[in-house]
Tab-separated table of C-alpha atoms and ligand atoms in Angstrom:
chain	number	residue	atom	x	y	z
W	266	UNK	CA	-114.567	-215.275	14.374
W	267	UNK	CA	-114.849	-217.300	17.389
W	268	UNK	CA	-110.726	-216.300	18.527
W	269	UNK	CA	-111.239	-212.254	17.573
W	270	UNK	CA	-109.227	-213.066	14.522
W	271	UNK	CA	-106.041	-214.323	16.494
W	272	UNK	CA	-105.238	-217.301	13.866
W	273	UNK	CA	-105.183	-214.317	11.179
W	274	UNK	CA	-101.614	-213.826	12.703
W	275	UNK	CA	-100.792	-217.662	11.933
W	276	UNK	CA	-99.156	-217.123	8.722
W	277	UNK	CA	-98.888	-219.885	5.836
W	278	UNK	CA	-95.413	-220.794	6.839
W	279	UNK	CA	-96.720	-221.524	10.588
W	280	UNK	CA	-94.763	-218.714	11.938
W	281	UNK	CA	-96.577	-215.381	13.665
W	282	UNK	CA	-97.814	-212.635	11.167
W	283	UNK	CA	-96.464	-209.204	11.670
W	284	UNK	CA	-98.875	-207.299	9.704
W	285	UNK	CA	-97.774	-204.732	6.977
W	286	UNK	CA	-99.571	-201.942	9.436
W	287	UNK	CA	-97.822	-202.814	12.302
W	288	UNK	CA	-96.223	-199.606	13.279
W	289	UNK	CA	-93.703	-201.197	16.415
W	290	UNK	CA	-93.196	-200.070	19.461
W	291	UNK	CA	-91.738	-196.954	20.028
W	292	UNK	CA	-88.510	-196.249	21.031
W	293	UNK	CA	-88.291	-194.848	24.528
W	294	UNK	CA	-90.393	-197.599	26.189
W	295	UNK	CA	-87.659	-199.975	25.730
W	296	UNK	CA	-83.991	-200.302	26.796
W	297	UNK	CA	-80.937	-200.119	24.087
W	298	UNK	CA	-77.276	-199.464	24.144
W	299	UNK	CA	-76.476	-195.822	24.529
W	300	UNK	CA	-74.085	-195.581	21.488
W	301	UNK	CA	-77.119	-195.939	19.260
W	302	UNK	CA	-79.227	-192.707	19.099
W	303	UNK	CA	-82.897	-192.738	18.803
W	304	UNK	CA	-83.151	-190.870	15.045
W	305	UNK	CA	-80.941	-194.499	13.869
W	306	UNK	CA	-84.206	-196.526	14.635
W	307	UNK	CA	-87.937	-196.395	13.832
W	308	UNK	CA	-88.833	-198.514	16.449
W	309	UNK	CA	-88.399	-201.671	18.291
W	310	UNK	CA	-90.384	-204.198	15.996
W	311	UNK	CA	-90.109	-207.077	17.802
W	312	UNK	CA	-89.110	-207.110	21.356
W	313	UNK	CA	-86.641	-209.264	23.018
W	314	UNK	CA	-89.238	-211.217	25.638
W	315	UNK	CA	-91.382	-211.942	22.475
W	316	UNK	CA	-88.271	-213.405	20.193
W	317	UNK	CA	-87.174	-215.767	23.270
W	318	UNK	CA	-91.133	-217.024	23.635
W	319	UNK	CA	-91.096	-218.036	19.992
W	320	UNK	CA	-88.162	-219.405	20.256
W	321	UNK	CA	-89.152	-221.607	23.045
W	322	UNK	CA	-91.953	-222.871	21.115
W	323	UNK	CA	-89.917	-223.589	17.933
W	324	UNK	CA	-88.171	-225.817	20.341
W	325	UNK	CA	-90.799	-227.544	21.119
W	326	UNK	CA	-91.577	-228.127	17.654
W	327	UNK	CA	-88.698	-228.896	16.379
W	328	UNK	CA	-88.458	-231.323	19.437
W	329	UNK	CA	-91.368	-233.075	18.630
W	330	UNK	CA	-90.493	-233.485	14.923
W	331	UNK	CA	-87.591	-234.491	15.064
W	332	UNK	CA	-86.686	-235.896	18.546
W	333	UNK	CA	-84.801	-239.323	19.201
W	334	UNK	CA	-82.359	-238.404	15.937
W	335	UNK	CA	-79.127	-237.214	16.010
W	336	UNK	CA	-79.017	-233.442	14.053
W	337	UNK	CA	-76.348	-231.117	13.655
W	338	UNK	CA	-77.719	-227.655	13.896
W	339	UNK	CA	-76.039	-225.354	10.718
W	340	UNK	CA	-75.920	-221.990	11.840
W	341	UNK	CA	-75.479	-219.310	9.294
W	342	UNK	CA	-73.209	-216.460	10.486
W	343	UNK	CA	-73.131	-213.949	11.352
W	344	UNK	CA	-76.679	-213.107	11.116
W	345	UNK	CA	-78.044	-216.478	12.655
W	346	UNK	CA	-75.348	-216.777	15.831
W	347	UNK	CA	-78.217	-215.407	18.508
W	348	UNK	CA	-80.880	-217.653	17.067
W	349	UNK	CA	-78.943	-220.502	16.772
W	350	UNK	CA	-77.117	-219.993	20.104
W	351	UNK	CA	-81.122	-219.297	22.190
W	352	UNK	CA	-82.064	-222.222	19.966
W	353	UNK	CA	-79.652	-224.505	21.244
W	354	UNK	CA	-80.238	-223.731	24.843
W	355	UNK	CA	-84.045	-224.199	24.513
W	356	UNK	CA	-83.721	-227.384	23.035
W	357	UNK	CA	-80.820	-228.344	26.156
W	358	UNK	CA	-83.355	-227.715	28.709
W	359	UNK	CA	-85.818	-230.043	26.596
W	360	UNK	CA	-83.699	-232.409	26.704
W	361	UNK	CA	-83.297	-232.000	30.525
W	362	UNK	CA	-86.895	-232.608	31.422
W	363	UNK	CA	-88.636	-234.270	27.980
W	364	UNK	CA	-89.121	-237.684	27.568
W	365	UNK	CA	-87.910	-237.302	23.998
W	366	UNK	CA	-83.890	-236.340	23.376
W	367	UNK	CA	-82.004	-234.338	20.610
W	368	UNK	CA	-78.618	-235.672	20.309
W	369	UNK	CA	-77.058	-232.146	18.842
W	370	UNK	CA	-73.615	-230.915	16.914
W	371	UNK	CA	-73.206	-227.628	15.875
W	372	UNK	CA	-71.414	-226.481	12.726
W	373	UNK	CA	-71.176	-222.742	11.185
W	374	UNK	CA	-71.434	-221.474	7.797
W	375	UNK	CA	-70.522	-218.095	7.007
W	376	UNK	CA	-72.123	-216.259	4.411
W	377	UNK	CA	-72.323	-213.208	2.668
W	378	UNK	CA	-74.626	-211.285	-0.022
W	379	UNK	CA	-75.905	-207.723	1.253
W	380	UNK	CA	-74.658	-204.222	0.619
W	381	UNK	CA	-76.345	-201.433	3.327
W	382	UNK	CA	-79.860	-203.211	3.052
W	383	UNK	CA	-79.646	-204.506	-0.516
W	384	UNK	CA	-79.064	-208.314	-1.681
W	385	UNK	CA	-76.203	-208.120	-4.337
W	386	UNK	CA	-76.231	-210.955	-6.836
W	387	UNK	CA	-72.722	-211.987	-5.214
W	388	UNK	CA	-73.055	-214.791	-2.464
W	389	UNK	CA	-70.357	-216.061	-1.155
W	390	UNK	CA	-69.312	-218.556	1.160
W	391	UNK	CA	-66.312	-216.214	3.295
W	392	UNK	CA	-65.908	-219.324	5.891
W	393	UNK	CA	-66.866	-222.446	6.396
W	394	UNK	CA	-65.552	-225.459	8.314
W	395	UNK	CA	-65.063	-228.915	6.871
W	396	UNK	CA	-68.507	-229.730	5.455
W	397	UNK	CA	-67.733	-233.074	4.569
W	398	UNK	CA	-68.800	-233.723	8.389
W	399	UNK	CA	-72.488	-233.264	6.978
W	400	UNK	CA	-72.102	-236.582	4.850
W	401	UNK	CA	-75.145	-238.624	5.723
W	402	UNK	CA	-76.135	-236.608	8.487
W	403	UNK	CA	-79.846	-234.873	9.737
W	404	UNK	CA	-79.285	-231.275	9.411
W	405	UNK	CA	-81.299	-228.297	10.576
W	406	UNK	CA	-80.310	-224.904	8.671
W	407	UNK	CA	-80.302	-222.525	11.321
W	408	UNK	CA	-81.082	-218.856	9.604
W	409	UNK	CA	-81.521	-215.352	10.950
W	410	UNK	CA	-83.604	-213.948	8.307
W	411	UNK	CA	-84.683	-214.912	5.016
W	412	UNK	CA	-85.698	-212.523	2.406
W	413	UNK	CA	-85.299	-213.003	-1.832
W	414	UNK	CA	-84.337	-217.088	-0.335
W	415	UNK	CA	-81.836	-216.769	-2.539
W	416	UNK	CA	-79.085	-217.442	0.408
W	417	UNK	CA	-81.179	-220.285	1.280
W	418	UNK	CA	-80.964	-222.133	-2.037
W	419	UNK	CA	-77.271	-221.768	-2.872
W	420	UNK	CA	-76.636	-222.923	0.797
W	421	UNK	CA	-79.096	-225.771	-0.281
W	422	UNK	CA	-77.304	-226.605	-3.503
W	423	UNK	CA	-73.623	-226.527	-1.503
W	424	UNK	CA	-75.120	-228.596	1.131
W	425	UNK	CA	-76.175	-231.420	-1.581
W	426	UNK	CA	-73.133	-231.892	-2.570
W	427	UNK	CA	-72.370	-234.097	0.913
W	428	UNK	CA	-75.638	-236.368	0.293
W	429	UNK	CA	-77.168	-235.336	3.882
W	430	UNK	CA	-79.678	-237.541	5.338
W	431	UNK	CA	-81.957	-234.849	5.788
W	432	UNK	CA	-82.039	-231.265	5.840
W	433	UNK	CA	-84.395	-229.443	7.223
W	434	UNK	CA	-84.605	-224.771	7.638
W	435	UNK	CA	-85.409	-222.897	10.572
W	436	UNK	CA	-85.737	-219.313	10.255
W	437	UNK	CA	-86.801	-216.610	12.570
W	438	UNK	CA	-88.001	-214.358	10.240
W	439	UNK	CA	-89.115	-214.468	6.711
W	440	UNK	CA	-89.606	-211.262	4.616
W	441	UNK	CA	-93.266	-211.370	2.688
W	442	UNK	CA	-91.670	-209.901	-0.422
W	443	UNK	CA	-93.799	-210.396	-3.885
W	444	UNK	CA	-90.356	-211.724	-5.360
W	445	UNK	CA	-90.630	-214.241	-2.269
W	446	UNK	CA	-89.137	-218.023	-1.775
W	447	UNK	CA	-90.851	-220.525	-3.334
W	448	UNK	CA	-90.090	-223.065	-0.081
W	449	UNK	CA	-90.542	-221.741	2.965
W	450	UNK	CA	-88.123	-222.921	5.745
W	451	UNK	CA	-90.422	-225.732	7.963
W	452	UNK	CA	-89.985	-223.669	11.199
W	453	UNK	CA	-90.583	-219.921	11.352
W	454	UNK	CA	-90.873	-217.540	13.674
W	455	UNK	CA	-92.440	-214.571	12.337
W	456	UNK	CA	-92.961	-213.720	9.049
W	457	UNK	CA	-92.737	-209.712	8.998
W	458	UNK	CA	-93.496	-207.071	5.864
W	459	UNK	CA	-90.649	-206.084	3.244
W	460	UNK	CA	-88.671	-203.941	6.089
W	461	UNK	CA	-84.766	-203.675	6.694
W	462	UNK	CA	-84.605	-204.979	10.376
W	463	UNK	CA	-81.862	-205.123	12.355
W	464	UNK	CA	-80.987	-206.482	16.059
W	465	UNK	CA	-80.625	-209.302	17.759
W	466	UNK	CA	-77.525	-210.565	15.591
W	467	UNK	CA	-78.853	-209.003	12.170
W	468	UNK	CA	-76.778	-206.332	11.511
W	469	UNK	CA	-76.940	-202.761	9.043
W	470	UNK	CA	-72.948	-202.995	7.411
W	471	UNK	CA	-72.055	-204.597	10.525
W	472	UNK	CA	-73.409	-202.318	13.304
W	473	UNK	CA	-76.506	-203.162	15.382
W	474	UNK	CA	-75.969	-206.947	15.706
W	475	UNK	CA	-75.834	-206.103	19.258
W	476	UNK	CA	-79.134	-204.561	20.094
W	477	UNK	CA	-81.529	-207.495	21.781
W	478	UNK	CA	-84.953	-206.172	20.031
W	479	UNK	CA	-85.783	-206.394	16.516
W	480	UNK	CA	-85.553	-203.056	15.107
W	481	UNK	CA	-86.769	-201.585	12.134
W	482	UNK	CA	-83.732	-199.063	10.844
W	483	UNK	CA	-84.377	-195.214	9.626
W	484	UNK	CA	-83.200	-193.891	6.936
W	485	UNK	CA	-81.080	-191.526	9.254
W	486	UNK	CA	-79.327	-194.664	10.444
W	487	UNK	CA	-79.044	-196.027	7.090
W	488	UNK	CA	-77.261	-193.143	5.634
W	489	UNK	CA	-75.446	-192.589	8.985
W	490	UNK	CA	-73.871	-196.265	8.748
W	491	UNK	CA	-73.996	-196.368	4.360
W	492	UNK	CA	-70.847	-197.398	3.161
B	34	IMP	P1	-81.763	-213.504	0.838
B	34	IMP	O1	-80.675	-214.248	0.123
B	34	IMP	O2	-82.310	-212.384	-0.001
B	34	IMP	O3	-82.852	-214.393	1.350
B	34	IMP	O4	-81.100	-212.743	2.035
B	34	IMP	C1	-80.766	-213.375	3.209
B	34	IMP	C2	-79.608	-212.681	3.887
B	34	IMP	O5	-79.678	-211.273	3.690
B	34	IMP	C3	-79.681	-212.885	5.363
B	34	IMP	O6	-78.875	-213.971	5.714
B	34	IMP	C4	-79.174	-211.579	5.902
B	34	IMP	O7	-77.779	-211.621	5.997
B	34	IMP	C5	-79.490	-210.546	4.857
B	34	IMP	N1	-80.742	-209.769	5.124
B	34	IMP	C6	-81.867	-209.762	4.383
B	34	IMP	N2	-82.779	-208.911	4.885
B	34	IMP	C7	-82.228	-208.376	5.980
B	34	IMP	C8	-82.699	-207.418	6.964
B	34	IMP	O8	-83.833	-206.897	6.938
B	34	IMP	N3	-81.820	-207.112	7.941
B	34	IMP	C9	-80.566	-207.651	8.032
B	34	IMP	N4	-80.091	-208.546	7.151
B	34	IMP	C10	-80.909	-208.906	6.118
């Protein structure tokens, strides 16, 4: 293959393949916060540098696509607040020095459905604003992770219900899980194996949001922080 099989780690959904071999980094050759300890994590998955390059590029993307309309940006909390929030800034500085300009609003969702690292059939919607502000509007889903999709399409279905213009998904990671979406979001970042991550905002019962790599969890840390 004439690129050493690089575009094998272009994935269907457009975002980069981690592969299900891909044993991480390990621990030690990164910086974390001390009140973690090493046994909590496997290793760092994805490191910080990397998210913030595809990030930039999703930018890009998402600048080209849909540049020159006015979108409001729907993060879902809390799991989506760094993505959404590096998102954002990319897309500032595009607007800075592109030709092209983003008019942007931002608006949060919160949502809720996992238990330690399993999806319980309960989602629910613990805080939103006024979503009636979404009538007629362009909006961009802003998500953290997406694994069964099955946060995606209630938030879909809710979302309806104020006739948006347009509604497009971003989502930084998407789990390749047999069970998996049937719609992908249109801009991913990586699409990783069937692994509980946490980091970067995405969180194990709350703890770890504040780690800046993408870490995939032990099952020390996951009994250590089961509740
Ligand atoms: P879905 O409804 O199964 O697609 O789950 C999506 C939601 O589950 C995300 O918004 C996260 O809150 C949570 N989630 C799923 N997998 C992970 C993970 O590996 N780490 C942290 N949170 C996860």
């Amino acid at each position: 293959m004439a690129d050493g099989g690089a575009s094998q780690l272009v994935g269907k959904s457009g975002g980069i393949v981690i592969p299900d071999d891909w044993p991480g980094y390990p621990l030690q050759l990164f910086s974390y916060p001390e009140h973690y300890s090493p046994e909590d994590l496997e290793c760092v998955y994805i490191p910080h540098g990397i998210i913030m390059d595809r990030i930039e590029r999703l930018a890009c993307t998402i600048m080209d696509d849909l540049g020159d309309h006015d979108i409001v940006l729907l993060c879902v909390l809390k799991g989506g607040y760094q993505f959404c929030s590096d998102l954002v800034e990319f897309i500032k500085a595009l607007n800075r020095t592109s030709e092209k300009s983003l008019p942007m609003r931002v608006a949060f969702i919160r949502l809720h459905s996992y238990l330690n690292d399993q999806s319980t059939e309960d989602l629910q919607i613990v805080g939103a604003e006024d979503l009636s502000t979404l009538r007629g509007k362009n909006i961009l889903i802003v998500e953290g992770i997406v694994d069964t999709g099955k946060t995606m399409k209630a938030l879909m279905k809710h979302i309806e219900v104020f006739q948006p213009k347009m509604v497009k998904v971003t989502g930084l990671l998407v789990k390749r899980i047999p069970s998996g979406m049937e719609t992908l979001p249109d801009y991913v970042g990586f699409e990783i194996p069937n692994r509980f991550v946490v980091g970067y905002a995405l969180d194990y019962n709350e703890y770890f949001r504040d780690l800046s790599h993408i870490c995939v969890i032990s099952d020390t840390g996951k009994k250590k922080y089961k509740i």
